[in-house]
Amino acid sequence: MTESPLPFPAQNKNTSEGAGKSVSRLRAADAIRAATDQFGMVTGLTPHAVTGIRSRGEGGWSVLVDVVELARIPDSTSVMATYRVDLDADGELGACERLRRFTRGATDS
């Protein structure tokens, strides 16, 4: 019996393109999953929401992750933070930094 192909071509992580170059086929959804998993392991914080994702020129992804840094009562006064999590073309964590802190009830002006 022949083996069936993967359902999504994007799951084939590396394909050769040009003169021996390896290009990532990491999908956005896979990048989000990898970013939140690795971010949680490194920081010990639980990702609350993903508020942005952008592909990077070298084949990786930059993901914005919101977390609760300080839970308060009422919930609308909890201190939140947005982190940028950069992944390389293979989905490995390359960098992580906090961009801003805010209260949950605050809105951007």
PDB file of C-alpha atoms in Angstrom:
ATOM      1  CA  MET A   1       0.000   0.000   0.000  1.00  0.00           C
ATOM      2  CA  THR A   2       1.348   3.442  -0.842  1.00  0.00           C
ATOM      3  CA  GLU A   3       1.668   6.110   1.764  1.00  0.00           C
ATOM      4  CA  SER A   4      -0.748   9.007   1.388  1.00  0.00           C
ATOM      5  CA  PRO A   5       0.721  12.493   1.035  1.00  0.00           C
ATOM      6  CA  LEU A   6       0.499  14.999   3.864  1.00  0.00           C
ATOM      7  CA  PRO A   7      -2.847  16.827   3.788  1.00  0.00           C
ATOM      8  CA  PHE A   8      -1.216  20.246   3.725  1.00  0.00           C
ATOM      9  CA  PRO A   9       1.857  20.981   1.609  1.00  0.00           C
ATOM     10  CA  ALA A  10       2.801  23.565   4.241  1.00  0.00           C
ATOM     11  CA  GLN A  11       3.619  20.735   6.646  1.00  0.00           C
ATOM     12  CA  ASN A  12       6.665  19.857   4.562  1.00  0.00           C
ATOM     13  CA  LYS A  13       9.008  22.076   6.587  1.00  0.00           C
ATOM     14  CA  ASN A  14      11.857  22.422   4.117  1.00  0.00           C
ATOM     15  CA  THR A  15      11.974  22.397   0.392  1.00  0.00           C
ATOM     16  CA  SER A  16      14.952  23.216  -1.734  1.00  0.00           C
ATOM     17  CA  GLU A  17      14.679  26.320  -3.800  1.00  0.00           C
ATOM     18  CA  GLY A  18      17.419  27.641  -6.024  1.00  0.00           C
ATOM     19  CA  ALA A  19      21.047  26.806  -5.270  1.00  0.00           C
ATOM     20  CA  GLY A  20      20.672  24.574  -2.221  1.00  0.00           C
ATOM     21  CA  LYS A  21      18.748  27.076  -0.125  1.00  0.00           C
ATOM     22  CA  SER A  22      16.302  25.766   2.461  1.00  0.00           C
ATOM     23  CA  VAL A  23      13.024  27.671   2.733  1.00  0.00           C
ATOM     24  CA  SER A  24      10.526  27.284   5.559  1.00  0.00           C
ATOM     25  CA  ARG A  25       6.972  26.265   4.816  1.00  0.00           C
ATOM     26  CA  LEU A  26       5.805  27.025   8.356  1.00  0.00           C
ATOM     27  CA  ARG A  27       2.199  28.171   8.210  1.00  0.00           C
ATOM     28  CA  ALA A  28       0.902  31.100  10.277  1.00  0.00           C
ATOM     29  CA  ALA A  29      -1.249  28.811  12.442  1.00  0.00           C
ATOM     30  CA  ASP A  30       1.756  26.584  13.163  1.00  0.00           C
ATOM     31  CA  ALA A  31       3.868  29.657  13.954  1.00  0.00           C
ATOM     32  CA  ILE A  32       1.253  30.861  16.454  1.00  0.00           C
ATOM     33  CA  ARG A  33       1.174  27.466  18.144  1.00  0.00           C
ATOM     34  CA  ALA A  34       4.975  27.279  18.302  1.00  0.00           C
ATOM     35  CA  ALA A  35       5.286  30.870  19.576  1.00  0.00           C
ATOM     36  CA  THR A  36       2.744  30.465  22.368  1.00  0.00           C
ATOM     37  CA  ASP A  37       4.121  27.074  23.455  1.00  0.00           C
ATOM     38  CA  GLN A  38       7.742  28.205  23.546  1.00  0.00           C
ATOM     39  CA  PHE A  39       6.905  31.588  25.081  1.00  0.00           C
ATOM     40  CA  GLY A  40       5.050  29.866  27.915  1.00  0.00           C
ATOM     41  CA  MET A  41       7.937  27.477  28.562  1.00  0.00           C
ATOM     42  CA  VAL A  42      10.556  30.237  28.600  1.00  0.00           C
ATOM     43  CA  THR A  43       8.687  32.850  30.650  1.00  0.00           C
ATOM     44  CA  GLY A  44       6.356  30.745  32.783  1.00  0.00           C
ATOM     45  CA  LEU A  45       3.490  33.022  31.699  1.00  0.00           C
ATOM     46  CA  THR A  46       0.297  31.702  30.148  1.00  0.00           C
ATOM     47  CA  PRO A  47      -0.530  33.313  26.789  1.00  0.00           C
ATOM     48  CA  HIS A  48      -3.950  34.949  26.939  1.00  0.00           C
ATOM     49  CA  ALA A  49      -4.364  35.995  23.296  1.00  0.00           C
ATOM     50  CA  VAL A  50      -2.470  36.424  20.042  1.00  0.00           C
ATOM     51  CA  THR A  51      -3.037  39.953  18.805  1.00  0.00           C
ATOM     52  CA  GLY A  52      -0.836  39.988  15.722  1.00  0.00           C
ATOM     53  CA  ILE A  53       1.371  37.985  13.407  1.00  0.00           C
ATOM     54  CA  ARG A  54       3.749  39.084  10.667  1.00  0.00           C
ATOM     55  CA  SER A  55       6.043  37.135   8.378  1.00  0.00           C
ATOM     56  CA  ARG A  56       9.689  38.122   8.542  1.00  0.00           C
ATOM     57  CA  GLY A  57      11.907  38.555   5.493  1.00  0.00           C
ATOM     58  CA  GLU A  58      14.198  35.651   6.325  1.00  0.00           C
ATOM     59  CA  GLY A  59      11.329  33.149   6.473  1.00  0.00           C
ATOM     60  CA  GLY A  60      10.411  33.373  10.139  1.00  0.00           C
ATOM     61  CA  TRP A  61       7.477  34.896  11.948  1.00  0.00           C
ATOM     62  CA  SER A  62       6.923  37.640  14.512  1.00  0.00           C
ATOM     63  CA  VAL A  63       3.951  36.979  16.813  1.00  0.00           C
ATOM     64  CA  LEU A  64       2.357  39.406  19.315  1.00  0.00           C
ATOM     65  CA  VAL A  65       1.227  37.604  22.464  1.00  0.00           C
ATOM     66  CA  ASP A  66      -0.835  39.162  25.268  1.00  0.00           C
ATOM     67  CA  VAL A  67      -0.523  37.827  28.814  1.00  0.00           C
ATOM     68  CA  VAL A  68      -1.897  38.667  32.250  1.00  0.00           C
ATOM     69  CA  GLU A  69       1.117  39.793  34.271  1.00  0.00           C
ATOM     70  CA  LEU A  70      -0.794  40.692  37.430  1.00  0.00           C
ATOM     71  CA  ALA A  71      -4.315  39.427  38.074  1.00  0.00           C
ATOM     72  CA  ARG A  72      -6.513  41.824  40.061  1.00  0.00           C
ATOM     73  CA  ILE A  73     -10.094  42.102  41.214  1.00  0.00           C
ATOM     74  CA  PRO A  74     -12.057  43.353  39.408  1.00  0.00           C
ATOM     75  CA  ASP A  75     -10.669  41.642  36.333  1.00  0.00           C
ATOM     76  CA  SER A  76     -10.796  44.867  34.307  1.00  0.00           C
ATOM     77  CA  THR A  77      -7.934  46.250  36.446  1.00  0.00           C
ATOM     78  CA  SER A  78      -5.555  43.332  35.785  1.00  0.00           C
ATOM     79  CA  VAL A  79      -2.160  44.308  34.373  1.00  0.00           C
ATOM     80  CA  MET A  80      -1.637  42.923  30.873  1.00  0.00           C
ATOM     81  CA  ALA A  81       1.450  42.920  28.666  1.00  0.00           C
ATOM     82  CA  THR A  82       2.116  42.468  24.968  1.00  0.00           C
ATOM     83  CA  TYR A  83       5.217  40.510  23.995  1.00  0.00           C
ATOM     84  CA  ARG A  84       6.771  40.123  20.558  1.00  0.00           C
ATOM     85  CA  VAL A  85       7.946  36.560  19.978  1.00  0.00           C
ATOM     86  CA  ASP A  86      10.222  36.040  16.972  1.00  0.00           C
ATOM     87  CA  LEU A  87      10.539  32.599  15.395  1.00  0.00           C
ATOM     88  CA  ASP A  88      13.076  31.506  12.827  1.00  0.00           C
ATOM     89  CA  ALA A  89      12.171  29.675   9.623  1.00  0.00           C
ATOM     90  CA  ASP A  90      12.059  26.345  11.485  1.00  0.00           C
ATOM     91  CA  GLY A  91       9.663  27.615  14.166  1.00  0.00           C
ATOM     92  CA  GLU A  92      12.321  27.921  16.873  1.00  0.00           C
ATOM     93  CA  LEU A  93      12.241  30.826  19.324  1.00  0.00           C
ATOM     94  CA  GLY A  94      14.788  33.445  18.339  1.00  0.00           C
ATOM     95  CA  ALA A  95      13.815  36.425  20.486  1.00  0.00           C
ATOM     96  CA  CYS A  96      11.189  37.561  22.938  1.00  0.00           C
ATOM     97  CA  GLU A  97      10.600  41.034  24.352  1.00  0.00           C
ATOM     98  CA  ARG A  98       7.884  42.922  26.204  1.00  0.00           C
ATOM     99  CA  LEU A  99       6.576  45.807  24.137  1.00  0.00           C
ATOM    100  CA  ARG A 100       4.037  47.378  26.481  1.00  0.00           C
ATOM    101  CA  ARG A 101       2.043  47.013  29.696  1.00  0.00           C
ATOM    102  CA  PHE A 102      -1.537  48.152  30.192  1.00  0.00           C
ATOM    103  CA  THR A 103      -4.609  47.528  32.310  1.00  0.00           C
ATOM    104  CA  ARG A 104      -7.128  45.157  30.837  1.00  0.00           C
ATOM    105  CA  GLY A 105      -9.856  47.803  30.825  1.00  0.00           C
ATOM    106  CA  ALA A 106      -7.741  50.370  28.942  1.00  0.00           C
ATOM    107  CA  THR A 107      -8.255  51.166  25.280  1.00  0.00           C
ATOM    108  CA  ASP A 108      -5.739  52.534  22.793  1.00  0.00           C
ATOM    109  CA  SER A 109      -6.178  56.209  22.015  1.00  0.00           C
TER     110      SER A 109
END
